[in-house]
PDB file of C-alpha atoms and ligand atoms in Angstrom:
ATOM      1  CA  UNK A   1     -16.350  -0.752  16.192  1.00 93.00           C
ATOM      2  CA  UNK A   2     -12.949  -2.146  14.517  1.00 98.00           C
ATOM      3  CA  UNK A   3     -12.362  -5.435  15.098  1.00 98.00           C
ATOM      4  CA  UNK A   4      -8.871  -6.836  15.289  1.00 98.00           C
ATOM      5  CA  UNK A   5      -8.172 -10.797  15.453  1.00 98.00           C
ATOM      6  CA  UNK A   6      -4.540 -11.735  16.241  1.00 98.00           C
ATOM      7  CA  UNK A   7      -2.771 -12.906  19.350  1.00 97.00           C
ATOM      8  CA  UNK A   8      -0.865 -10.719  22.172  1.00 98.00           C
ATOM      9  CA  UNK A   9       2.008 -12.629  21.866  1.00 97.00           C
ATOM     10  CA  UNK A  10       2.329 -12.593  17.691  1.00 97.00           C
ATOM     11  CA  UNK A  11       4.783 -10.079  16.306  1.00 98.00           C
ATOM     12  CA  UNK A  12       2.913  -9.540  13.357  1.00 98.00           C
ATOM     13  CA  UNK A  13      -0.181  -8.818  15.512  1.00 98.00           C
ATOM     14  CA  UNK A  14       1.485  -6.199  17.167  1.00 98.00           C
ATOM     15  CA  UNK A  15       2.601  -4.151  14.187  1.00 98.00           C
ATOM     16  CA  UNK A  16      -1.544  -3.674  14.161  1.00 98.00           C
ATOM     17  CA  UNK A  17      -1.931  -3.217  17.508  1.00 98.00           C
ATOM     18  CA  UNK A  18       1.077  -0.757  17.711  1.00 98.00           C
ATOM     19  CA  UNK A  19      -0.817   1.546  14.891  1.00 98.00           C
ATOM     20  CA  UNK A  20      -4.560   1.121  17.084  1.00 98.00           C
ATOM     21  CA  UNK A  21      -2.589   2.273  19.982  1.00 98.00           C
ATOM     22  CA  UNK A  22      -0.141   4.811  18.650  1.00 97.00           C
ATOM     23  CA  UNK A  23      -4.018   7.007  17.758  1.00 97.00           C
ATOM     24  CA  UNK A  24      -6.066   5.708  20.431  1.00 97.00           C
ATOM     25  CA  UNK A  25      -8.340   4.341  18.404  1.00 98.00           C
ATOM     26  CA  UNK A  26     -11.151   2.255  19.248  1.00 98.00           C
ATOM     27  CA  UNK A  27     -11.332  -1.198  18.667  1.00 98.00           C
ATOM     28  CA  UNK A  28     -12.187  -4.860  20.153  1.00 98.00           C
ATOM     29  CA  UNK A  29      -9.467  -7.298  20.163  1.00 98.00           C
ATOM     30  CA  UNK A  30     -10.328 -10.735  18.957  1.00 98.00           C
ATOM     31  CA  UNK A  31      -8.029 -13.443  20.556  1.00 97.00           C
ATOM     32  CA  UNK A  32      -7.636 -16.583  18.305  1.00 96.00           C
ATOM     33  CA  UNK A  33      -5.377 -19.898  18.786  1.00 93.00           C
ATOM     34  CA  UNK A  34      -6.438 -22.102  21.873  1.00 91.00           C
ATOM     35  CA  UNK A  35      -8.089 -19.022  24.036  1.00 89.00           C
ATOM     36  CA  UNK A  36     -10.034 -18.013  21.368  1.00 96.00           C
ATOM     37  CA  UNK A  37     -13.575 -19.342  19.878  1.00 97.00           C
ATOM     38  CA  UNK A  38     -14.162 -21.561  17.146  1.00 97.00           C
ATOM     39  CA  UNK A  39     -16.148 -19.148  15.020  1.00 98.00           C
ATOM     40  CA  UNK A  40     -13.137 -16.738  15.205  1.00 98.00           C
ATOM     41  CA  UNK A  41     -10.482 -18.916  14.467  1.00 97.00           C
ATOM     42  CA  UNK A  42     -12.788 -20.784  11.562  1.00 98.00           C
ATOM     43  CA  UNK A  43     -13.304 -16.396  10.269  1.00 98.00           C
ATOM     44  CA  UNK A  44      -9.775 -16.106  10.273  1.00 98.00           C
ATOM     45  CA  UNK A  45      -8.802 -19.086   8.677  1.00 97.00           C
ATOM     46  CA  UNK A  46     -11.650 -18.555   6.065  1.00 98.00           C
ATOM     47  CA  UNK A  47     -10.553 -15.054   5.293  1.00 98.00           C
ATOM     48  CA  UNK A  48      -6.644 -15.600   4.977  1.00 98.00           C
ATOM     49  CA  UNK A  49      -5.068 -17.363   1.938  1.00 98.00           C
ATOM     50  CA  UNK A  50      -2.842 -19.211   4.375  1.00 98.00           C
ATOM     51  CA  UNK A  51      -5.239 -18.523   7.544  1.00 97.00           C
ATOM     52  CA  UNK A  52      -2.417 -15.884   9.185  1.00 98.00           C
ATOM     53  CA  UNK A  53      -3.197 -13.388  11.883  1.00 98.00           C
ATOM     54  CA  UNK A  54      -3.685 -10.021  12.173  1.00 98.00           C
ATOM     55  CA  UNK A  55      -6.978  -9.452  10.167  1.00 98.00           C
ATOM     56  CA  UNK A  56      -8.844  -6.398  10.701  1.00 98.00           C
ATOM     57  CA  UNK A  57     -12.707  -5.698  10.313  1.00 98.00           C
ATOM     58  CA  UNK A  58     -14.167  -2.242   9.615  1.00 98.00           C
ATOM     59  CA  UNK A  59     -18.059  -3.231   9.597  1.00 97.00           C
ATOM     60  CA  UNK A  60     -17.979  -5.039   6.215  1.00 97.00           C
ATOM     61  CA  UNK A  61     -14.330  -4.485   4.985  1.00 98.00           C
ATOM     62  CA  UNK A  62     -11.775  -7.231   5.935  1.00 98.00           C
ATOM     63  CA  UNK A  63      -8.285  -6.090   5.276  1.00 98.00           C
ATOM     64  CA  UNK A  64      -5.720  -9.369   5.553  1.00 98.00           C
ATOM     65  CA  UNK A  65      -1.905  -8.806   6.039  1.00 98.00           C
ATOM     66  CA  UNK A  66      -0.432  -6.577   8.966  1.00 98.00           C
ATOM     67  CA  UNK A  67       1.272  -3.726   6.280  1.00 98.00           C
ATOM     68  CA  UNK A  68      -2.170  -3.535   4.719  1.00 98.00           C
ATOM     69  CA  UNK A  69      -3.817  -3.123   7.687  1.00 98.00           C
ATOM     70  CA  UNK A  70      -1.451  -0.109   8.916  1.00 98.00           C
ATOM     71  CA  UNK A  71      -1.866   1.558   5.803  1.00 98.00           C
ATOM     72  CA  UNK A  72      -5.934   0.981   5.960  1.00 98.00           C
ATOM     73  CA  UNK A  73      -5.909   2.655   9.576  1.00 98.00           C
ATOM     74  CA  UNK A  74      -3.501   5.494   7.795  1.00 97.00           C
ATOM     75  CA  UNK A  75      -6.208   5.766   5.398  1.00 97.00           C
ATOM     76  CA  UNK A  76      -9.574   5.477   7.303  1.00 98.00           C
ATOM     77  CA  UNK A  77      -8.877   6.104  10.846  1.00 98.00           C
ATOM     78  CA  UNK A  78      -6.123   8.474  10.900  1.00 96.00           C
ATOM     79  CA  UNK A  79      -4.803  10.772  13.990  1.00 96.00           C
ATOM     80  CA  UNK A  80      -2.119  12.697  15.829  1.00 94.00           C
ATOM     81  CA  UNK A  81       0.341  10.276  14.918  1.00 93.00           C
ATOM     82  CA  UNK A  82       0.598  10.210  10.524  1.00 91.00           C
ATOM     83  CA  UNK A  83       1.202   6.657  10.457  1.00 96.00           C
ATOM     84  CA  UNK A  84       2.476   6.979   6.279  1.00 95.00           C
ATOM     85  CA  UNK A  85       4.988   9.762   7.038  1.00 92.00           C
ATOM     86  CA  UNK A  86       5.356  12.429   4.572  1.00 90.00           C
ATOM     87  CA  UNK A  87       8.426  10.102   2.900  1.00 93.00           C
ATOM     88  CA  UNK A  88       5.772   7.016   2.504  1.00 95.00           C
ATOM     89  CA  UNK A  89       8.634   5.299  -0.055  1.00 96.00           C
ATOM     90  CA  UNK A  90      11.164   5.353   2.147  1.00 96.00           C
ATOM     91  CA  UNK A  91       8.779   4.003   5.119  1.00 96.00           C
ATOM     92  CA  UNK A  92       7.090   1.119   2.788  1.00 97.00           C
ATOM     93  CA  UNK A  93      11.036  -0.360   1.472  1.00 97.00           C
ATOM     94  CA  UNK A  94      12.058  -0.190   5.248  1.00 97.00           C
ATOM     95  CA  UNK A  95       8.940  -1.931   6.194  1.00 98.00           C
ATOM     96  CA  UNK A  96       9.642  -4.686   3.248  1.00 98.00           C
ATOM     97  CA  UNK A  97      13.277  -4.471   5.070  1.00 98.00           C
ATOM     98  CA  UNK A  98      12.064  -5.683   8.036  1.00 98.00           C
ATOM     99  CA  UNK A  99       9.353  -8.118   7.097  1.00 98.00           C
ATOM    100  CA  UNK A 100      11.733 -10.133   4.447  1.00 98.00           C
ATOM    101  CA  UNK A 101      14.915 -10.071   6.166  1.00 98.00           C
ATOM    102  CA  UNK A 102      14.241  -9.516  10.091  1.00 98.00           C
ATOM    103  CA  UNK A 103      11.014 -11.383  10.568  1.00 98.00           C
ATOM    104  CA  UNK A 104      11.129 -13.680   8.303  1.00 98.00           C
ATOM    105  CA  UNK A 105      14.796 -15.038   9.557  1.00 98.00           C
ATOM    106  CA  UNK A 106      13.446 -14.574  12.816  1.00 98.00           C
ATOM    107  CA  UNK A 107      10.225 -17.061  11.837  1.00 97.00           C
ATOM    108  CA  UNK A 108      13.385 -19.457  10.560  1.00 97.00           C
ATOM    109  CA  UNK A 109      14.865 -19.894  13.131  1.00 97.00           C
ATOM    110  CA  UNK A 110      11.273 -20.379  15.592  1.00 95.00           C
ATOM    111  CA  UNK A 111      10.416 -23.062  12.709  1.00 94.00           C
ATOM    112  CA  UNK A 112      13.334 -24.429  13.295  1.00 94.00           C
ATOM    113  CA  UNK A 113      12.640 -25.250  16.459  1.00 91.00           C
ATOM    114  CA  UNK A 114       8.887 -26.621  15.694  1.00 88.00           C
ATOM    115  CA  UNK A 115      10.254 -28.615  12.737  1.00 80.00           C
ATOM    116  CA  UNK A 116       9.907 -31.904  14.078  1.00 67.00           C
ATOM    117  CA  UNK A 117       6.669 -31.173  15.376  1.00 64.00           C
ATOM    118  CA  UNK A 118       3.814 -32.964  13.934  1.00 58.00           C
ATOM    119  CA  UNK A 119       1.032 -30.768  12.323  1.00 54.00           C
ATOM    120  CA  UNK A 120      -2.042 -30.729  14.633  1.00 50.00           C
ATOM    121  CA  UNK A 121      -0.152 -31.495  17.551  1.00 49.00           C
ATOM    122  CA  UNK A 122       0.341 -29.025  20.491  1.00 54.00           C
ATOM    123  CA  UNK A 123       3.720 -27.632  19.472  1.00 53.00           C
ATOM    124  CA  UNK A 124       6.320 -29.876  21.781  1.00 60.00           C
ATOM    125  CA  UNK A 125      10.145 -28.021  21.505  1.00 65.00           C
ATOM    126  CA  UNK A 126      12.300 -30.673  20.914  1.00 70.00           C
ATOM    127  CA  UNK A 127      16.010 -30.707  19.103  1.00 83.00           C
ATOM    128  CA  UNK A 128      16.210 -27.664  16.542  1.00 89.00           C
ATOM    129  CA  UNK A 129      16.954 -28.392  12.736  1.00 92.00           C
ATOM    130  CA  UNK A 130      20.562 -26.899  12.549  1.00 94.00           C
ATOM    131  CA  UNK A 131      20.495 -25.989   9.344  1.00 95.00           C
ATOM    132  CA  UNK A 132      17.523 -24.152   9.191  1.00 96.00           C
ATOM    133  CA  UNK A 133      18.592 -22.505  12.742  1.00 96.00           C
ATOM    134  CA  UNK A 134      21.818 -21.395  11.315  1.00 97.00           C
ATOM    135  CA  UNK A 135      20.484 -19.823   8.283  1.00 98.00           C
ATOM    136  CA  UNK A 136      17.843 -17.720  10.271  1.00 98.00           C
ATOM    137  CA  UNK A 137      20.522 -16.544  12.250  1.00 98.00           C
ATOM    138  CA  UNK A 138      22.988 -15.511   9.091  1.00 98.00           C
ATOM    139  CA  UNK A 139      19.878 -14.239   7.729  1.00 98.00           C
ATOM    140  CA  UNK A 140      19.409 -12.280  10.755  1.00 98.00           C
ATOM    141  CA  UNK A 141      23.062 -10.981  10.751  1.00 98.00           C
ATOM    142  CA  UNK A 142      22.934 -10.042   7.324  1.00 98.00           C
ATOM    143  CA  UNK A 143      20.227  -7.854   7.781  1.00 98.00           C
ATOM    144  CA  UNK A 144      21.278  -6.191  10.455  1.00 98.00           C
ATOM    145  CA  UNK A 145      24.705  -5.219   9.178  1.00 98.00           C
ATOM    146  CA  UNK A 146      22.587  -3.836   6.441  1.00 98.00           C
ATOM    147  CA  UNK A 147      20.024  -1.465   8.923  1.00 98.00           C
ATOM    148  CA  UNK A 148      23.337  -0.416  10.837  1.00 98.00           C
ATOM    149  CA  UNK A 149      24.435   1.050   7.527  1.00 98.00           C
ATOM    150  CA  UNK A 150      21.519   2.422   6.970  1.00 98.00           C
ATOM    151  CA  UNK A 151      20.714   3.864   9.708  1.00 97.00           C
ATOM    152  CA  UNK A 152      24.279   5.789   9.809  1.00 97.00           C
ATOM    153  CA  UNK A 153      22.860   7.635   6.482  1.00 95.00           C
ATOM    154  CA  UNK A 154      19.423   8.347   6.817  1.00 95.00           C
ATOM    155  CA  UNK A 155      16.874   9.052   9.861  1.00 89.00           C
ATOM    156  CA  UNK A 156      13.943   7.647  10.647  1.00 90.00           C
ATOM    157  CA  UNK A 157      10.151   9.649  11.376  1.00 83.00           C
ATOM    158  CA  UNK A 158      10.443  11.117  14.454  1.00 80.00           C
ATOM    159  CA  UNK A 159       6.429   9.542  15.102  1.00 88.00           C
ATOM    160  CA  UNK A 160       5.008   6.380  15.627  1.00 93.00           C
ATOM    161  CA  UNK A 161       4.746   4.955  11.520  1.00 96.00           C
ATOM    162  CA  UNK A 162       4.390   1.963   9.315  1.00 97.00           C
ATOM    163  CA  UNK A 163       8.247   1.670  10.270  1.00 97.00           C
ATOM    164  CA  UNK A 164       7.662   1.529  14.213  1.00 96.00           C
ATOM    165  CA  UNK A 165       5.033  -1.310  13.672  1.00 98.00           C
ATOM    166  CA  UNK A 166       7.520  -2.960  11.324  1.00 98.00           C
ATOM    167  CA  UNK A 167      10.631  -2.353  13.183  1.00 98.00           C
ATOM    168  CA  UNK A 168       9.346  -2.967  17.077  1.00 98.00           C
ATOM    169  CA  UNK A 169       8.071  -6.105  17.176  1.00 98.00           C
ATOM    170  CA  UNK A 170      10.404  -7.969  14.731  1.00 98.00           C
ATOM    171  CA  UNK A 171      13.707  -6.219  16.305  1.00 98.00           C
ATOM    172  CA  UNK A 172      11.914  -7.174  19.571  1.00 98.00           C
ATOM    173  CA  UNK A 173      11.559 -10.957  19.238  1.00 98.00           C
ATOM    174  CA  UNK A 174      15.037 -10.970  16.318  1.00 98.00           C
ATOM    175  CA  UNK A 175      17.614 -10.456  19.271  1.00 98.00           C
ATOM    176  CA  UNK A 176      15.889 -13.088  21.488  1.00 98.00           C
ATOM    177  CA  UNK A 177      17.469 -15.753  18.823  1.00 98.00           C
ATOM    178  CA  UNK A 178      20.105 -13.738  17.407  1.00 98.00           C
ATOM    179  CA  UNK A 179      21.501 -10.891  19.802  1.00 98.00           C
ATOM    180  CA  UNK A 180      22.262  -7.425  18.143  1.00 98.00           C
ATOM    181  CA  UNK A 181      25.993  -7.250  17.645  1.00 98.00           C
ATOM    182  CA  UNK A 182      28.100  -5.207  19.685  1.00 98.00           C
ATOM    183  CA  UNK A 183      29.301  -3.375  15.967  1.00 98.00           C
ATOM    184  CA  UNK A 184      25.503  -2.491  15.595  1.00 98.00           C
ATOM    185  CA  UNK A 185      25.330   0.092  17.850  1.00 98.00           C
ATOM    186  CA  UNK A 186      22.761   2.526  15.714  1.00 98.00           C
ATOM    187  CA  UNK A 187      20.397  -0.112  15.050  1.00 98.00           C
ATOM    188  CA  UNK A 188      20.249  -1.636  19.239  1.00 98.00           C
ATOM    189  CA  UNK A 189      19.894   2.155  20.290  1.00 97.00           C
ATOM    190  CA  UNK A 190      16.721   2.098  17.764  1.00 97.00           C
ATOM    191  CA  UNK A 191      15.678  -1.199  19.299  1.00 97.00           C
ATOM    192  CA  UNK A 192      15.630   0.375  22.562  1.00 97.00           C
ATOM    193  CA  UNK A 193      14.240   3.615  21.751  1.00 96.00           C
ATOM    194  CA  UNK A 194      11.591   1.562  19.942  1.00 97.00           C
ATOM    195  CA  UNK A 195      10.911  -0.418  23.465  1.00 97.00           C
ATOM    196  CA  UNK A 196      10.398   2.697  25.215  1.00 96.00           C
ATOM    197  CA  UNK A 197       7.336   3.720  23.073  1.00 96.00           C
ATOM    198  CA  UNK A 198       3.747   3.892  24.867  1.00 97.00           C
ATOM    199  CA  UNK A 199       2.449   1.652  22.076  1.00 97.00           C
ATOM    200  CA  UNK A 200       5.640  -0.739  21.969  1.00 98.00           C
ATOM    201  CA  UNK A 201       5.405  -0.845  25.690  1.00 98.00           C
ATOM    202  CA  UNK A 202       1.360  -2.243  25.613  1.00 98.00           C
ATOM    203  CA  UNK A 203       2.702  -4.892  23.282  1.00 98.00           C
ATOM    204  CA  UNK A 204       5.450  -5.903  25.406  1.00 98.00           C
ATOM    205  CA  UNK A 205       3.327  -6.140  28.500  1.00 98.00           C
ATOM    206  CA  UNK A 206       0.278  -8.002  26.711  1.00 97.00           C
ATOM    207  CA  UNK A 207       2.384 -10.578  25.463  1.00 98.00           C
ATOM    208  CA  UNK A 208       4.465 -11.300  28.862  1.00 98.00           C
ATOM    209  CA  UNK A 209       2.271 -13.754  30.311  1.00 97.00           C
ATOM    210  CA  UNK A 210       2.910 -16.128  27.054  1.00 96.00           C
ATOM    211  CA  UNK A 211       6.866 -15.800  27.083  1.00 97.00           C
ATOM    212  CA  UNK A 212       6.959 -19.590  28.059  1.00 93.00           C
ATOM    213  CA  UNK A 213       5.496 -19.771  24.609  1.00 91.00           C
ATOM    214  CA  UNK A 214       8.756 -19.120  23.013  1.00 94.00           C
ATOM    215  CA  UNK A 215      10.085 -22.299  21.150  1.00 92.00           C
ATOM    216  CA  UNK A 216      13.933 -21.386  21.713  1.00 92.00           C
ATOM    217  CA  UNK A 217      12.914 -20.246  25.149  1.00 93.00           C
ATOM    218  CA  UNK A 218      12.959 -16.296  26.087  1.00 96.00           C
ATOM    219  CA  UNK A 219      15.893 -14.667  27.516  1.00 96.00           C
ATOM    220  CA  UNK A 220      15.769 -12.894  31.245  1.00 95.00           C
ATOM    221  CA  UNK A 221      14.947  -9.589  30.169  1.00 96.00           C
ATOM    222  CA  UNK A 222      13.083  -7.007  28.209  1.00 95.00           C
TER     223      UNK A 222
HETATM  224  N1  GSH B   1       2.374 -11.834   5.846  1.00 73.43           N
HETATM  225  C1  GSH B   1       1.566 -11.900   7.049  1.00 73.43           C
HETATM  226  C2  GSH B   1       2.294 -12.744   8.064  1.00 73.43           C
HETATM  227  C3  GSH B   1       1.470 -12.965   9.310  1.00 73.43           C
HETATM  228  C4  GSH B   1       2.015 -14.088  10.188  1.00 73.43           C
HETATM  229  O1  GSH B   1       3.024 -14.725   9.874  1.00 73.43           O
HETATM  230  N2  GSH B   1       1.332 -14.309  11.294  1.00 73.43           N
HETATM  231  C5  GSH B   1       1.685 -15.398  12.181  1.00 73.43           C
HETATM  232  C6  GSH B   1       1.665 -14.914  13.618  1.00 73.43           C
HETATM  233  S1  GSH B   1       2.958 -13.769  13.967  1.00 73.43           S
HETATM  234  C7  GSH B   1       0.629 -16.477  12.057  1.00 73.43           C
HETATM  235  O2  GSH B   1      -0.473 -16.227  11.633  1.00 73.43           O
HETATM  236  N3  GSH B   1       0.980 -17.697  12.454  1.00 73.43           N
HETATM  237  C8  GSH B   1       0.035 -18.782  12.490  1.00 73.43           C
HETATM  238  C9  GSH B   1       0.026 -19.597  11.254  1.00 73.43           C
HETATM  239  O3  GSH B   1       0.898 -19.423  10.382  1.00 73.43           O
HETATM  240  O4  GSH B   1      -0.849 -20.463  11.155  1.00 73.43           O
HETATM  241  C10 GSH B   1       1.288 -10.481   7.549  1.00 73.43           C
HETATM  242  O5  GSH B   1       2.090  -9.585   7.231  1.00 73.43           O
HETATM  243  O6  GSH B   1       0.287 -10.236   8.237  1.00 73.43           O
END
């Protein structure tokens, strides 16, 4: 049996957990952070270089890092839906696309928020560093004047791939801290086709119970 270790409320856990569900494929979910135990939080800190989440475990294989783990499911566990489409170029730079410029501005501006935190403690929200804030959130607009111009030249797979796991979770949680502009319309349709997914769907459900978790606070809807 697969064995995934993440938590239901971490975006990069569900770009995993949106390739498990998109083939219906059997696995047990390990939770780590508070809920979880100490030998699986002490595994996954072991068996990442900077102790992130999602890892996967396939009997004796650990694969680290959530692209790497899509691609290993692509791989090993395939089914109905081909989650490297037959353009797997053009799926791995859009995934890099959203990693490096959604996500990762979208981490920013969280960070922001826990920068005054003190390491070990419970994370406590208090005033956001500004500068860090703003710059996650230009970062954020950037990139999404980018997709929008994208998207009005190219189309996406019309299945669940590498690009849905990318693209859900980070668009998901991205427009809680930086709203998609109204001259974006291409690229909020996508986040909302994306949100209507089965598999996107599971993840947003999951992860509802921890939306007080939020460090900038989450927004009235979704
Ligand atoms: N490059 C990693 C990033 C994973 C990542 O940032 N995970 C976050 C949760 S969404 C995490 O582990 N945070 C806890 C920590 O940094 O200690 C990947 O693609 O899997």
């Amino acid at each position: 049996m697969l064995k995934l270790y993440g938590h239901l409320f971490s975006s990069y856990t569900w770009k995993a957990l949106i390739a498990l569900y998109a083939n219906d494929t059997p696995f047990e979910f390990r939770g780590i952070g508070p809920e979880g135990s100490d030998e699986d939080n002490a595994f996954v800190h072991a068996a990442h270089p900077a102790g992130k989440f999602p890892i996967l475990r396939d009997g004796e294989t650990t694969v680290i890092e959530a692209t790497s783990i899509v691609e290993y499911l692509a791989a090993k566990h395939p089914g109905p839906a081909p989650l490297l489409p037959a353009d797997a170029l053009t799926a791995r730079m859009l995934d890099r696309v959203f990693d490096n410029y959604v996500m990762a501005n979208l981490q920013r501006v969280v960070g922001a928020y826990l920068s005054n935190t003190e390491v070990g403690n419970t994370p406590t929200v208090g005033e956001p560093d500004m500068k860090e804030l703003e710059a996650g959130q230009a970062g954020l607009r950037r990139a999404y004047a980018w997709l929008e111009s994208w998207l009005g030249d190219h189309r996406l797979p019309p299945h669940v791939s590498l690009v849905t796991c990318a693209a859900a979770p980070s668009l998901f949680y991205a427009d809680w801290v930086e709203p998609i502009p109204a001259d974006c319309p291409r690229l909020a349709a996508l986040r909302a086709e994306l949100l209507a997914l089965p598999p996107v769907v599971s993840c947003v459900e999951d992860a509802r119970p921890y939306r007080g978790w939020f460090p900038p606070g989450a927004p009235e809807r979704d």
